[in-house]
Every structure is written in structure tokens, then in C-alpha cells.
Coordinates of C-alpha atoms and ligand atoms in Angstrom, one line a residue:
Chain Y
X1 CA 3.0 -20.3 -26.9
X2 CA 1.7 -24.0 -26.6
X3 CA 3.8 -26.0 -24.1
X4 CA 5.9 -29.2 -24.9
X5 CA 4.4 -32.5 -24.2
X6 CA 3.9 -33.8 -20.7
X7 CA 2.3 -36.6 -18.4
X8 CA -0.7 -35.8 -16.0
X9 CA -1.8 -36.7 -13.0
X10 CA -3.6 -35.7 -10.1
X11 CA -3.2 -38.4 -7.0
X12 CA -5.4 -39.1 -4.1
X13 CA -3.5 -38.2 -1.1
X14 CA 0.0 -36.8 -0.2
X15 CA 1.8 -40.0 -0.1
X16 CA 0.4 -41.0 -3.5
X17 CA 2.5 -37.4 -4.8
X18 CA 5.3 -38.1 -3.3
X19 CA 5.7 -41.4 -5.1
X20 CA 5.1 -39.9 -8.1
X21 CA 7.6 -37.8 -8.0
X22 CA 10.0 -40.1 -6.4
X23 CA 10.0 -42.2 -8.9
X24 CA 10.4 -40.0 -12.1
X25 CA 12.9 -37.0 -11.9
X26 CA 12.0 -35.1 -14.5
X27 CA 8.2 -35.2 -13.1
X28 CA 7.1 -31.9 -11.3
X29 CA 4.5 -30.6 -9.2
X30 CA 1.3 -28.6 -10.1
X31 CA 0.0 -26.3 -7.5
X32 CA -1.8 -23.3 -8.4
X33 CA 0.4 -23.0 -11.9
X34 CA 1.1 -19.2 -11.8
X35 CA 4.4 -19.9 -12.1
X36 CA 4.9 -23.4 -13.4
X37 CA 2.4 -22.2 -16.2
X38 CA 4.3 -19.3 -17.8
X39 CA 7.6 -21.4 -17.4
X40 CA 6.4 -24.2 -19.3
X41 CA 4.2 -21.5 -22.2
X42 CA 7.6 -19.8 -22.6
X43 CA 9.2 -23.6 -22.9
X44 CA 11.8 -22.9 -20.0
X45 CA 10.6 -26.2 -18.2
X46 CA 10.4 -29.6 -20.0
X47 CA 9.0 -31.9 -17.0
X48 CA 7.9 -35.3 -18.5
X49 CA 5.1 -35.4 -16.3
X50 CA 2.8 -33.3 -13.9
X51 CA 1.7 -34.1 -10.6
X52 CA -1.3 -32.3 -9.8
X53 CA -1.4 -31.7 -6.0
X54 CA -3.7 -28.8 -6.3
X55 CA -6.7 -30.7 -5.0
X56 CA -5.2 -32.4 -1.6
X57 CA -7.3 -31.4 1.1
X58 CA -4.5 -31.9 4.1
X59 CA -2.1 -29.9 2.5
X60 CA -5.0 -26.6 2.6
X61 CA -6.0 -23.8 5.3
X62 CA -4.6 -21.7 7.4
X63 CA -4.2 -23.2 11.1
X64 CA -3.6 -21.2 14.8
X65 CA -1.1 -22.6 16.5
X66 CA -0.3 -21.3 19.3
X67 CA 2.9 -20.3 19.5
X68 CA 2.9 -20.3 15.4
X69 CA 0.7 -20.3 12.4
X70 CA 0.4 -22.8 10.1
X71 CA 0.1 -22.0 6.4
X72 CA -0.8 -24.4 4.6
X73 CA 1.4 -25.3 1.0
X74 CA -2.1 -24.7 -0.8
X75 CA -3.5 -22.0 0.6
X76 CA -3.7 -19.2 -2.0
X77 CA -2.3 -16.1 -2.0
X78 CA -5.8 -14.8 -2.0
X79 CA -7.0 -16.9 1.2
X80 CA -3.7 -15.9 3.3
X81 CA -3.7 -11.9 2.6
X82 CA -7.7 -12.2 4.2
X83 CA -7.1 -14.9 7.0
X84 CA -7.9 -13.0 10.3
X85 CA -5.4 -15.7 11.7
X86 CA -2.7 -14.7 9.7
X87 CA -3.6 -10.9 10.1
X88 CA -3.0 -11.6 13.6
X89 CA -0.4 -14.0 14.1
X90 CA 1.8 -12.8 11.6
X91 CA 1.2 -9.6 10.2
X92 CA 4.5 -9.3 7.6
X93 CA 2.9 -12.2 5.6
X94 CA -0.2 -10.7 5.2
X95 CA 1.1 -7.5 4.5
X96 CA 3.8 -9.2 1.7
X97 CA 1.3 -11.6 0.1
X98 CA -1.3 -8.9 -0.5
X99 CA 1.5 -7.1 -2.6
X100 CA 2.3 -10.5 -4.5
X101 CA 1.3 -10.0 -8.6
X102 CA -2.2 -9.4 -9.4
X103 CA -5.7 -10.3 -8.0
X104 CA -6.0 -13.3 -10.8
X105 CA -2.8 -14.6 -10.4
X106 CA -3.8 -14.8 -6.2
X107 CA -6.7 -16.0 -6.6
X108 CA -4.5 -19.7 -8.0
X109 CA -1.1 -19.2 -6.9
X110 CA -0.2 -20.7 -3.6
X111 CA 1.7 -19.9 -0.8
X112 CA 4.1 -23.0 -0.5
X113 CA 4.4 -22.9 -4.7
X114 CA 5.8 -19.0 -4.5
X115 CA 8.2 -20.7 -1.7
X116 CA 9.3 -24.1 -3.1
X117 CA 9.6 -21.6 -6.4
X118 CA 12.7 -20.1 -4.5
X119 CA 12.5 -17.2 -6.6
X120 CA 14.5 -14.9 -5.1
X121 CA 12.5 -11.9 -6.7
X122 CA 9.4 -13.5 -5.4
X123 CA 8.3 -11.8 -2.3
X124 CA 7.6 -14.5 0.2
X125 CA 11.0 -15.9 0.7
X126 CA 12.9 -12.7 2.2
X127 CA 9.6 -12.7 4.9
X128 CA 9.5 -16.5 5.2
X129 CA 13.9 -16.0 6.2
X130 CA 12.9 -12.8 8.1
X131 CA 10.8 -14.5 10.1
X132 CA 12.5 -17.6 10.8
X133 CA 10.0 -20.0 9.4
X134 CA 10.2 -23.7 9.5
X135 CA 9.5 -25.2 6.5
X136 CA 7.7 -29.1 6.6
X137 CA 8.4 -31.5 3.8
X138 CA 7.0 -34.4 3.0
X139 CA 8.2 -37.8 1.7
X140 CA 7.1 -41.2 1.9
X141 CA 9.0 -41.6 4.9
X142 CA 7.3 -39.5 6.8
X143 CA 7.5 -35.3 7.8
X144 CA 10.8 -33.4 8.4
X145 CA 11.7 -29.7 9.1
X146 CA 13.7 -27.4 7.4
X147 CA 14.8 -24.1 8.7
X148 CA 13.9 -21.1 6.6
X149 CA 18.2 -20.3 6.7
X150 CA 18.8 -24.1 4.9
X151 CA 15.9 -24.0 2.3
X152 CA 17.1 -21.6 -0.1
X153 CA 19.6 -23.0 -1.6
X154 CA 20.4 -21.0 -5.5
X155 CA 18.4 -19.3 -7.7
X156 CA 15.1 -21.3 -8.1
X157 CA 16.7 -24.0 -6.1
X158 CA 15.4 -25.6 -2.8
X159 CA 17.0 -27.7 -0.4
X160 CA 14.0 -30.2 -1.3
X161 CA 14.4 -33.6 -2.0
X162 CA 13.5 -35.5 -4.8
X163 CA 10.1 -37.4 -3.7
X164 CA 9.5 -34.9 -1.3
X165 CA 6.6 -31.9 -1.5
X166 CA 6.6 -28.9 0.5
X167 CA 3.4 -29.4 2.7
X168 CA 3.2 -26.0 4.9
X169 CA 5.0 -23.4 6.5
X170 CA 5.3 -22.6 10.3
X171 CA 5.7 -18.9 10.8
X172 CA 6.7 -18.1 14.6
X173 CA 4.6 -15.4 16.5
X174 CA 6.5 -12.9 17.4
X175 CA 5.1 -11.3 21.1
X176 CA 4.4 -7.4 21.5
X177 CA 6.6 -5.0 20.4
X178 CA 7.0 -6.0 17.0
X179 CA 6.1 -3.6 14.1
X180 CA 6.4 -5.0 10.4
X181 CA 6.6 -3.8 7.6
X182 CA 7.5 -5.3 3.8
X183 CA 8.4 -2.2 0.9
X184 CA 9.1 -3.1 -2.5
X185 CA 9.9 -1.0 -5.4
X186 CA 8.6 -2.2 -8.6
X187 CA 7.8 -0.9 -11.9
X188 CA 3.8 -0.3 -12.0
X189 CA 2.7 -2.9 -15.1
X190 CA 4.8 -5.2 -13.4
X191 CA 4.8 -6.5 -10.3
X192 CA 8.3 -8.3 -9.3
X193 CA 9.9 -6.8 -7.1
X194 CA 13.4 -5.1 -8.3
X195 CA 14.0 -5.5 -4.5
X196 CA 11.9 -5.5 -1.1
X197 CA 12.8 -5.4 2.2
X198 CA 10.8 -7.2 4.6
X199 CA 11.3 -5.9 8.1
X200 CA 10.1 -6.9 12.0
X201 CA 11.4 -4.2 14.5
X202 CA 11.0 -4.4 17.9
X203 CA 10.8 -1.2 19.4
X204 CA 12.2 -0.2 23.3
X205 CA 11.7 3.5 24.3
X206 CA 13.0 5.5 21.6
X207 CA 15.3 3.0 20.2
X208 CA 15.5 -0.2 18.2
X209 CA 16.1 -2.8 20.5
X210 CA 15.7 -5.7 17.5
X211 CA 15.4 -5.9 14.1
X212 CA 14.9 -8.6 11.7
X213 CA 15.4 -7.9 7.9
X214 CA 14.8 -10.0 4.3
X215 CA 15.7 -8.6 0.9
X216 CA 14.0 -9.7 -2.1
X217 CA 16.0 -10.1 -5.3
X218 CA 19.4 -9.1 -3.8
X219 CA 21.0 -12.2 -4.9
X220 CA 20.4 -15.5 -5.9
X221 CA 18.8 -16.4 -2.4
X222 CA 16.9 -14.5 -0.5
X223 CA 18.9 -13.1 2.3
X224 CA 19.3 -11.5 5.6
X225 CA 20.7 -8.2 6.1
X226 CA 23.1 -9.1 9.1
X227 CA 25.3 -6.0 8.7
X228 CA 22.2 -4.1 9.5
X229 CA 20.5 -5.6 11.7
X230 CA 23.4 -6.0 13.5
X231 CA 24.0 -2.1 13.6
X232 CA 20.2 -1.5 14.1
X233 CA 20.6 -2.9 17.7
X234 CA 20.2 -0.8 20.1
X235 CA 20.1 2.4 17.6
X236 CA 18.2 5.7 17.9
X237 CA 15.4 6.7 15.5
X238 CA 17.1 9.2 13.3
X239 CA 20.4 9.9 12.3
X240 CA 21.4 5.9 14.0
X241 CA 18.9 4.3 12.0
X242 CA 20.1 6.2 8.9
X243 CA 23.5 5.3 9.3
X244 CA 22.7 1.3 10.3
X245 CA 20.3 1.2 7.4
X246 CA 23.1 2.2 5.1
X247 CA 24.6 -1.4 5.7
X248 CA 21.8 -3.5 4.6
X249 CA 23.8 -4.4 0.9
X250 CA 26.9 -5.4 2.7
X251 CA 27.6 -8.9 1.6
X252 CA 24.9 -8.9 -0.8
X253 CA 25.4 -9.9 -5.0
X254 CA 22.9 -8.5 -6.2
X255 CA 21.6 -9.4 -10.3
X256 CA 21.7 -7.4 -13.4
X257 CA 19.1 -7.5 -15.3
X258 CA 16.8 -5.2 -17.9
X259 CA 15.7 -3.5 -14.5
X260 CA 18.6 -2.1 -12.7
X261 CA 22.3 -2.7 -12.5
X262 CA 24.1 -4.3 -8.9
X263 CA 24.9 -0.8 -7.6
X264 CA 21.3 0.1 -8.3
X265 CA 20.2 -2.4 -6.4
X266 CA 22.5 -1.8 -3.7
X267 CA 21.6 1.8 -2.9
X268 CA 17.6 0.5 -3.4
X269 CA 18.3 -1.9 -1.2
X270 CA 20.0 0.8 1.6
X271 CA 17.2 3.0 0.8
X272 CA 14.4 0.6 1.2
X273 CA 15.5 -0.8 4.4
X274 CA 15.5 2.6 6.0
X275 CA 12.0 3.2 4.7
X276 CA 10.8 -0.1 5.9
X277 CA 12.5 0.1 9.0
X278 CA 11.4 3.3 10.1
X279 CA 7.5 2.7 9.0
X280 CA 7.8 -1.1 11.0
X281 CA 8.9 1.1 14.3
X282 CA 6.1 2.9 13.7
X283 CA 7.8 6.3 12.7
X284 CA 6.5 6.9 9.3
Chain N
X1 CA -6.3 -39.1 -22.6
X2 CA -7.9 -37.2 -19.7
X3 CA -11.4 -36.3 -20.1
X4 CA -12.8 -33.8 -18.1
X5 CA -16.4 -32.3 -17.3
X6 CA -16.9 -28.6 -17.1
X7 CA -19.0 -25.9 -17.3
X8 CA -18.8 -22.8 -19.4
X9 CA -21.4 -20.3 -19.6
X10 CA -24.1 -22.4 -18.0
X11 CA -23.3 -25.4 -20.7
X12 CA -22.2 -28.6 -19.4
X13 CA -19.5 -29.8 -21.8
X14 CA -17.5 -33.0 -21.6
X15 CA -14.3 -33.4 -23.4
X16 CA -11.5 -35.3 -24.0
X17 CA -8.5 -33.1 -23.5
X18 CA -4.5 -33.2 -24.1
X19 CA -2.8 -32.5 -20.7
X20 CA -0.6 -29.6 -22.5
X21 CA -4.5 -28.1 -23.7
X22 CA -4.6 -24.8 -22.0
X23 CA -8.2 -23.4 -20.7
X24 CA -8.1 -20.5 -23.1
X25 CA -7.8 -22.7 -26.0
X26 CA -10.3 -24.9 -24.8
X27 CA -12.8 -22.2 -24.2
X28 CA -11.9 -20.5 -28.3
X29 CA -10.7 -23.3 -30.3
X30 CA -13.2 -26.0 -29.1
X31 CA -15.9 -24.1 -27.3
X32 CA -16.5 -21.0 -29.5
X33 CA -15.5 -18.9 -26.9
X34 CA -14.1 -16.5 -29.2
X35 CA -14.8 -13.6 -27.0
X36 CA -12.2 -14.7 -24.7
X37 CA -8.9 -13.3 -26.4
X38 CA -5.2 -14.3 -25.7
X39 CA -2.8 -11.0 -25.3
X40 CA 0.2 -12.3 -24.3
X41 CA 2.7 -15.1 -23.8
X42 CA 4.0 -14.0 -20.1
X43 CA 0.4 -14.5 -18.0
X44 CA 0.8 -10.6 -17.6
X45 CA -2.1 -8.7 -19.7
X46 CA -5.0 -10.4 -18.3
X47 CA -7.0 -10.2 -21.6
X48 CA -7.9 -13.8 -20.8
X49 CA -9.6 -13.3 -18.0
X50 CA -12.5 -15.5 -17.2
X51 CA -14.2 -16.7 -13.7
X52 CA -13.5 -20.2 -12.7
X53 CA -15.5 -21.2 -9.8
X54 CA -16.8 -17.8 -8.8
X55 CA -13.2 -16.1 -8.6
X56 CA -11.3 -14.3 -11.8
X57 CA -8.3 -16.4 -13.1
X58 CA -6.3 -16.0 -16.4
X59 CA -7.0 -18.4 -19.2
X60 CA -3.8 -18.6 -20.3
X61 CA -2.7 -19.6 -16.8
X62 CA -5.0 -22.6 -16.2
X63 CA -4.8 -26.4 -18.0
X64 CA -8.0 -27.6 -18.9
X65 CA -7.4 -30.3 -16.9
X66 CA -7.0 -28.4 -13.9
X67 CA -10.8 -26.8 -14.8
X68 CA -11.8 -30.5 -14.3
X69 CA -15.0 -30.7 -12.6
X70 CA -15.2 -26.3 -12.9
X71 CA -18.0 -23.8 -13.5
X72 CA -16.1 -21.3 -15.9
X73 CA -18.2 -17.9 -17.1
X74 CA -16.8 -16.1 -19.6
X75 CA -17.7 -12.5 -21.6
X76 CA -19.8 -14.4 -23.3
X77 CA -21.8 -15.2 -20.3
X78 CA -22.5 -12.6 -18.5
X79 CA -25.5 -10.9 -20.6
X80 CA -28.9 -12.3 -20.5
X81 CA -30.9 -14.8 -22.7
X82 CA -27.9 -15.5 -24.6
X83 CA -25.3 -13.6 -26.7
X84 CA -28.3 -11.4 -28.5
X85 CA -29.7 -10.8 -25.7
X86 CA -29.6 -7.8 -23.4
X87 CA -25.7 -6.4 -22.0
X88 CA -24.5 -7.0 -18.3
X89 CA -25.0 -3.8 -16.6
X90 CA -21.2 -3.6 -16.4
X91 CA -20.5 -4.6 -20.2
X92 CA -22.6 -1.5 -20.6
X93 CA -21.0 0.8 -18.3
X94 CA -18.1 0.3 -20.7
X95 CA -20.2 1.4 -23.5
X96 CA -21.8 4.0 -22.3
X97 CA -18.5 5.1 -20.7
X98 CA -16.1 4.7 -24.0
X99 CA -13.8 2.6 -21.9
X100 CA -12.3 0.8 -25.0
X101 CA -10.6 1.8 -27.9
X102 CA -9.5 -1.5 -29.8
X103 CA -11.4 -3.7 -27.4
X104 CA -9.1 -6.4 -27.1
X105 CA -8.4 -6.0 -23.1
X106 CA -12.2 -5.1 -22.9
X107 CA -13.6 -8.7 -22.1
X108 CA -10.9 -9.1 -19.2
X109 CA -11.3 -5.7 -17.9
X110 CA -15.3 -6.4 -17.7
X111 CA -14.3 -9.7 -15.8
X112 CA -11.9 -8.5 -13.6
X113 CA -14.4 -5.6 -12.6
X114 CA -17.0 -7.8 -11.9
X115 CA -14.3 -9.6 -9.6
X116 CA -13.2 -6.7 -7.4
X117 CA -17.1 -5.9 -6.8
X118 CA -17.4 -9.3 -5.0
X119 CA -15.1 -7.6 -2.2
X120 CA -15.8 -4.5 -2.6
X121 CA -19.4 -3.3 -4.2
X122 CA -19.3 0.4 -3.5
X123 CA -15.5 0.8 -4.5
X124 CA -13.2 4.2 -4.9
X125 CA -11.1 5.2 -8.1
X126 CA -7.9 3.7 -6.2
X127 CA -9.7 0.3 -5.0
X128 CA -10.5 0.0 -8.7
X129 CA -7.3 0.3 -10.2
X130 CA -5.7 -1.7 -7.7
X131 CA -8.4 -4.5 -8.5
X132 CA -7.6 -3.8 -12.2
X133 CA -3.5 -4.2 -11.7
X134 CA -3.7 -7.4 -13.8
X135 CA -5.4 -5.8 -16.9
X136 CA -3.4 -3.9 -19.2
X137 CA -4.8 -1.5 -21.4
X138 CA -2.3 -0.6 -24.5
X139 CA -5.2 2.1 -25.5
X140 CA -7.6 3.9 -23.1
X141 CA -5.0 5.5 -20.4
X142 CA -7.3 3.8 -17.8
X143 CA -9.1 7.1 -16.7
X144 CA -12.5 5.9 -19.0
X145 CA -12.1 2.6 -17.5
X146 CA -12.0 3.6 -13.9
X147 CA -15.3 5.7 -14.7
X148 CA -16.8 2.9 -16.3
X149 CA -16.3 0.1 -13.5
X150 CA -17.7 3.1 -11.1
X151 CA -20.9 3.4 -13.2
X152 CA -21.2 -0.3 -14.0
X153 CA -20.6 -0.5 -9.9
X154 CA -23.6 1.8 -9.0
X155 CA -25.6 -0.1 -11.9
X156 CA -25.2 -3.6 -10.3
X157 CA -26.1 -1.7 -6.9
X158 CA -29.4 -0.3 -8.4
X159 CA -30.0 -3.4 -9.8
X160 CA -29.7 -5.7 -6.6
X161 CA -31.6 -3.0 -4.7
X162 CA -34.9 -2.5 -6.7
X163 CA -37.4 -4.8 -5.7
Ligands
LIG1 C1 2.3 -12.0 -14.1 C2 2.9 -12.6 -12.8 C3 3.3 -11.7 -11.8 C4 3.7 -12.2 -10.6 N1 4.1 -11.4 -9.6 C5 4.7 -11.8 -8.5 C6 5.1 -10.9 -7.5 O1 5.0 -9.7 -7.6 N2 5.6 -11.5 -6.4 C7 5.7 -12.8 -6.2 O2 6.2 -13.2 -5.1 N3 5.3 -13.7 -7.1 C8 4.7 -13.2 -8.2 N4 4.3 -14.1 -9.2 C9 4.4 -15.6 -8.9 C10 3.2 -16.1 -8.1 O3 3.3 -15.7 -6.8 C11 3.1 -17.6 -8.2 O4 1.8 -17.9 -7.7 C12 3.9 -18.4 -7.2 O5 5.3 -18.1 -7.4 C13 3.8 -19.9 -7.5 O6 2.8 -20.5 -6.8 P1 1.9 -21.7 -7.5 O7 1.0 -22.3 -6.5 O8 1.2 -21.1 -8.7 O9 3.0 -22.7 -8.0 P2 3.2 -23.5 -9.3 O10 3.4 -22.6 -10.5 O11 2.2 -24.6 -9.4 O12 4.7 -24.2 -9.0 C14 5.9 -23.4 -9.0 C15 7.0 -24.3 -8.7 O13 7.0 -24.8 -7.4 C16 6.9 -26.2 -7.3 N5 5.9 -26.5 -6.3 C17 4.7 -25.9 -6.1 N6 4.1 -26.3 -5.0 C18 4.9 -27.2 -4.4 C19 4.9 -27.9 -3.2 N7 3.9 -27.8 -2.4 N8 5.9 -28.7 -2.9 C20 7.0 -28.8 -3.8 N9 7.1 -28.1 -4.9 C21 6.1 -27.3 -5.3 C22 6.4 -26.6 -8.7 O14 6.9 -27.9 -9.0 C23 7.1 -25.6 -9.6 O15 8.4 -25.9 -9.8 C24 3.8 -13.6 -10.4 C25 3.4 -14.5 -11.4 C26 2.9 -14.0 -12.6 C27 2.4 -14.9 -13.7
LIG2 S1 -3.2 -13.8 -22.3 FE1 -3.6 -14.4 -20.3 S2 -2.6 -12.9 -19.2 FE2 -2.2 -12.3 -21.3
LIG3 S1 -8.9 -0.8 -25.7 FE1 -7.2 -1.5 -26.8 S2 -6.0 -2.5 -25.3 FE2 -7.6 -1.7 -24.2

């Protein structure tokens, strides 16, 4: 299908963007398009205009850190799965983003669009929570920080502003120790997940001394499997990390949809986690 | 409205574009580009595949204005000395290999095997459909495909290699 009528334009610089959308609020942003473009094809989206911030150099690359790495809102899916910085720095996004839709689509799609998305199928917010990101928008007033925990806010709903544009991602290092792991169970000609499990386990002896865990599509958000990771401290490969696993729907509201039914989801989603946590600690 | 400068094919082409226009129906309804089909309405099928700027993207999934300033190559491209003239080694893999049936995902497919070689020139059967995941094939069952994107592989390799 042929999309409705819309405005375009592609500004100069980050602060030029910003007042574009600041001052229209039915204008959107363009970044790679994989997902703004099949939304507006379909007509579910009538913006009155698009602001094309596909082409603004500062908000590009991939940046060490230090004690973080940067992702820029622009880099492609394509450039973050290869980055040796993000391969080493933070090894759950790589691993995620190379299992995010189809070479094509990650060749455009972008790594803050499939964020400020907030699709909670998607598979970068339940790593982006995992991990503890910090999320930097920016506005014509300047730069400020959003924890990963406050920017999911509903189903394809951000805690960002009008005016403001996601410009990067922080992603923590975690130190040694840590295995990660992200499994998703999809359908093969399609590659949503019906849910995924991102998971960063820290490892002590023979037992899990810390676990960190993200489900994809297990609500309207993307969320944190407290119950579980709660029961994960301090278990013993096996039969503990069995039984903890078995709470990682607790709290959760999961969607129907042609895919699977809540309780579906549910047992997926205690499934999944033991899978990924076991294979994140490094026992298969 | 915008007017944008782009490349298809090895043609320069400047054009005055609606910003709803996508790049598929650029490349067919304006260009000629007929060879590049539309599949589907959900950016899944990858029938539109073309390469923008050296890299396979979906047609149907780019506005012409964001090709602004691009260097697109589609199916209609890739042979030499024009469309009469001689098959891409990997257009004839497909050929020789029967790896189409109605041919409509067939100019994608070609595209999209071209684009996993840049990684990847020497790759195995599960590196290919992997690299293929975005192509769907209603027809084929995939297995002549595979075969043909091997050949088409070892082809381009011969090719490159003889001096
Ligand atoms: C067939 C298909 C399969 C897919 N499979 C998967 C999958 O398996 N897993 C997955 O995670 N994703 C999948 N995707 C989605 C893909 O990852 C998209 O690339 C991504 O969600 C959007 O990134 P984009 O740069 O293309 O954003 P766009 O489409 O340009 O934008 C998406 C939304 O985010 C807003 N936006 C974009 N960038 C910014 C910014 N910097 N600041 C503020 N707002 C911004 C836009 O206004 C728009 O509302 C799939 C898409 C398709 C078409
Ligand atoms: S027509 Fe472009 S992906 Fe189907
Ligand atoms: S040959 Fe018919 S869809 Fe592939």
C-alpha cells in the first residue's frame, strides 16, 4: 500500500530536529524506517510530517567508554552486531542484535529507532532493561538521562518528550564473571520474537551468585524477571536453577495474539529463562 | 517538492519526487525498473530487494527521498553490457541450478546472495540460508536455491581469481 500524505525534511544538526519536532506534534522521526516504513504502508501511522535524522553524523558510531559503551541512536543494527567494541564491552547486545529481523532490514534499521520503538516484541529493550542502560535524550535544552527502568513506559510508548530525540545508549560493562546469553523462540519466516529472554549471570563456584534477566514480549513493556532473579541468587546449577527459573512469569501480562495465548507465553517464558540461564553460566 | 539525485544501474537520474514516493516505485513506475517486483505489504518477503550504497535493502522499505544522493543496483544491473547482454555469474547459477519456479522472489534472492558473499565468499549451506532469512520463496522449498547461491559462490570465486 501507498502511505498517506506527509511533510519532509531532513535538518542539518541535532538541534535543528529537535525543533522540528517540538514544534509540530503530529511530526515524527525518520531513522532507518524499518519500522516507521511498514507502519505508515499499512496506514497505522498518519504523522503530518517527517523528520529525517538518518543522516546526523553526532548521533552515529559506536564509542569505548570506559566503564560503558556508547551506541550511538544511528548505528545500524548491521554496524553494532560486527563492532569489536561492542563484542567486547557488552556481549548480550551483540548477541541480541544479530538475531534482530533479517540482514536487509539490519543493514537500515537502527539501534536507538528499535529502542525509542518501545516495541515490547522487539528484542533490544528486554537487553537494553537487563543491562541497566542509560538512555540520553536530546532537546533543545540540552542532554538528559533516562534510566533503562523509566523509559518504557506502554506498548510503543516512551518516556520521551515531545521535542526530544533519542541520541544514544550507554550500556554498562559488566567486569568478569559474567556469561550472557539472549534465546528467543520465534516462528522461522518470521522473526519477532513470541518471547526472548535476555540473560547476564554471574557465575561463583558452582553456583549463581547473580543474575540479571529481560523478557521480550511478555507484556506491554519489556520487563524484568524479579521473581527469578531473585530465586536465582545464590542457587545451584541443576535442580535450583530449575526450580528458580520456574518464576520468571510471575507478575508478568503477557499478550494474546495469532501466536500463542498468555499461558503459552508464560510457560515459554519459564522455559526460555532456564535455557538462557543455563547456556549464560556456561552449562549448556 | 523534493528533488533528489540518484543513481540506478550506473544511470544518473534526477527527479522530482513526492515525499510519500517509495524507492520501489521509483525504480518500476518511473525508472523502468520492472525487474524489481513488490511481494508484499508487511516489508517481510524481500522480493524488492535491491543494493543501496553497496549493502542489500528492501525497496519497499526505503523513501526515495531517503536514496537522495544514493548509488542503487538493481537485477537489472548486475549483467554486463546491458540487459541483452551476458548473465551475472550468480543470475546464472540460478539458471543452471533451477532455483525458481514462478520467479517472482528470484531477483531478490540473486540480490540478497550477492549480499551475504560480501561477508562471507566461501559460504556453507547454513551461512546461506541464514543470509537468505529475508527472502521468501512461496515455490522452490529452498534446497535448489541453497545449491544455486553455492555454485554462483564458487563462480564469482573463479571469476576474481583467473587472471
Ligand atoms: C520484517 C521485519 C522484521 C523485523 N524483525 C524484528 C525482530 O525480529 N526483532 C526486532 O527487535 N526488530 C525487528 N524489526 C524492527 C527493526 O528492528 C527496526 O529496524 C527497528 O525497530 C526500528 O529502527 P529504525 O531505525 O528503522 O526506526 P524507524 O522505523 O525510523 O523509527 C521507528 C520509531 O522510532 C522513532 N525513532 C527512531 N529513531 C528515533 C530517535 N533517535 N529518537 C526518537 N525517536 C526515534 C520513530 O519516530 C518511529 O516512531 C523487524 C522489522 C521488519 C520490517
Ligand atoms: S515487497 Fe519489499 S519486502 Fe516484500
Ligand atoms: S520461485 Fe516462486 S516464489 Fe520463489
Amino acid at each position: 500500500m501507498i502511505p498517506a500524505q506527509f511533510d519532509y525534511v531532513r535538518p542539518g544538526s541535532v538541534a535543528e530536529a529537535c525543533r522540528e519536532l517540538a514544534s509540530d506534534e503530529d511530526a515524527k522521526a525518520l531513522a532507518g524506517g524499518q519500522s516507521l516504513l511498514p507502519f505508515l504502508r499499512l496506514r497505522l501511522a498518519y504523522p503530518s510530517k517527517l523528520v529525517d535524522i538518518g543522516r546526523l553524523a553526532e548521533l552515529k558510531g559506536v564509542h569505548e567508554r570506559g566503564d560503558h559503551v556508547h551506541i550511538g541512536a544511528l548505528a545500524t543494527h548491521d554496524e553494532v552486531m560486527r563492532s569489536p567494541v561492542v563484542n567486547a564491552g557488552c556481549p548480550l547486545v551483540a548477541l541480541a542484535v544479530a538475531q534482530v529481523a533479517d540482514p536487509a532490514i539490519r543493514h537500515r534499521g537502527t539501534f536507538g529507532g528499535s529502542l525509542a520503538h518501545a516495541d515490547p516484541a522487539g528484542d533490544l529493550p528486554a537487553v537494553a532493561l537487563a543491562l541497566d542502560a542509560v538512555f540520553v535524550a536530546a532537546s533543545e535544552q540540552g542532554e538528559r538521562e533516562i534510566p533503562a527502568a523509566a523509559f518504557f513506559v506502554d506498548y510503543l510508548e516512551s518516556s520521551l518528550r515531545q521535542g526530544e530525540i533519542l541520541a544514544g545508549v550507554r550500556i554498562p560493562k559488566l567486569g568478569a564473571g559474567w556469561g550472557f546469553h539472549y534465546e528467543k523462540f520465534h516462528r522461522t519466516a518470521q522473526a519477532w520474537a513470541i518471547v526472548g529472554v535476555a540473560a547476564a549471570v554471574r557465575r561463583s563456584n558452582g553456583s549463581i551468585a547473580e543474575a540479571r534477566i529481560g523478557l521480550t514480549n511478555m507484556g506491554p513493556t519489556p520487563v524484568r524477571a524479579h521473581a527469578a532473579e531473585a530465586a536465582l541468587r545464590g542457587a545451584e546449577l541443576g535442580d535450583q536453577v530449575r526450580r528458580a527459573c520456574a518464576e520468571a512469569a510471575a507478575g508478568t501480562a503477557p499478550p494474546a495474539d495469532l501466536h500463542a495465548q498468555p499461558d503459552y507465553r508464560r510457560h515459554l517464558a519459564e522455559v526460555l529463562t532456564g535455557r538462557a540461564v543455563r547456556a549464560a553460566a556456561g552449562a549448556g | 517538492m523534493p528533488r533528489i539525485t540518484i543513481t540506478v544501474d550506473g544511470i544518473k537520474y534526477e527527479e522530482d519526487v513526492e515525499p510519500r514516493l517509495l524507492l520501489v516505485h521509483l525504480l518500476r513506475e518511473r525508472l523502468g525498473r520492472t525487474g524489481t517486483p513488490v511481494g508484499c505489504d508487511t516489508s517481510n518477503c524481500g522480493a524488492c530487494t535491491v543494493m543501496l550504497d553497496g549493502k542489500s535493502a528492501k525497496s519497499c522499505s526505503v523513501l526515495a527521498v531517503q536514496a537522495d544522493g544514493c548509488d542503487v543496483v538493481t537485477i537489472e544491473g548486475l549483467g554486463t553490457n546491458g540487459t541483452n547482454g551476458s548473465m551475472h555469474p550468480m543470475q546464472r547459477a540460478f539458471h543452471e541450478e533451477h532455483a525458481l519456479q514462478c520467479g517472482y522472489c528470484t531477483p531478490g534472492m540473486v540480490m540478497a546472495a550477492i549480499d551475504l558473499l560480501r561477508n562471507d565468499p566461501e559460504p556453507s549451506e547454513e551461512t546461506i540460508r541464514q543470509g537468505l532469512e529475508g527472502n521468501l520463496c512461496r515455490c522452490t522449498g529452498y534446497c535448489n536455491i541453497v545449491r544455486a547461491v553455492r555454485r554462483g559462490a564458487q563462480e564469482m570465486g573463479r571469476a576474481v581469481n583467473t587472471p
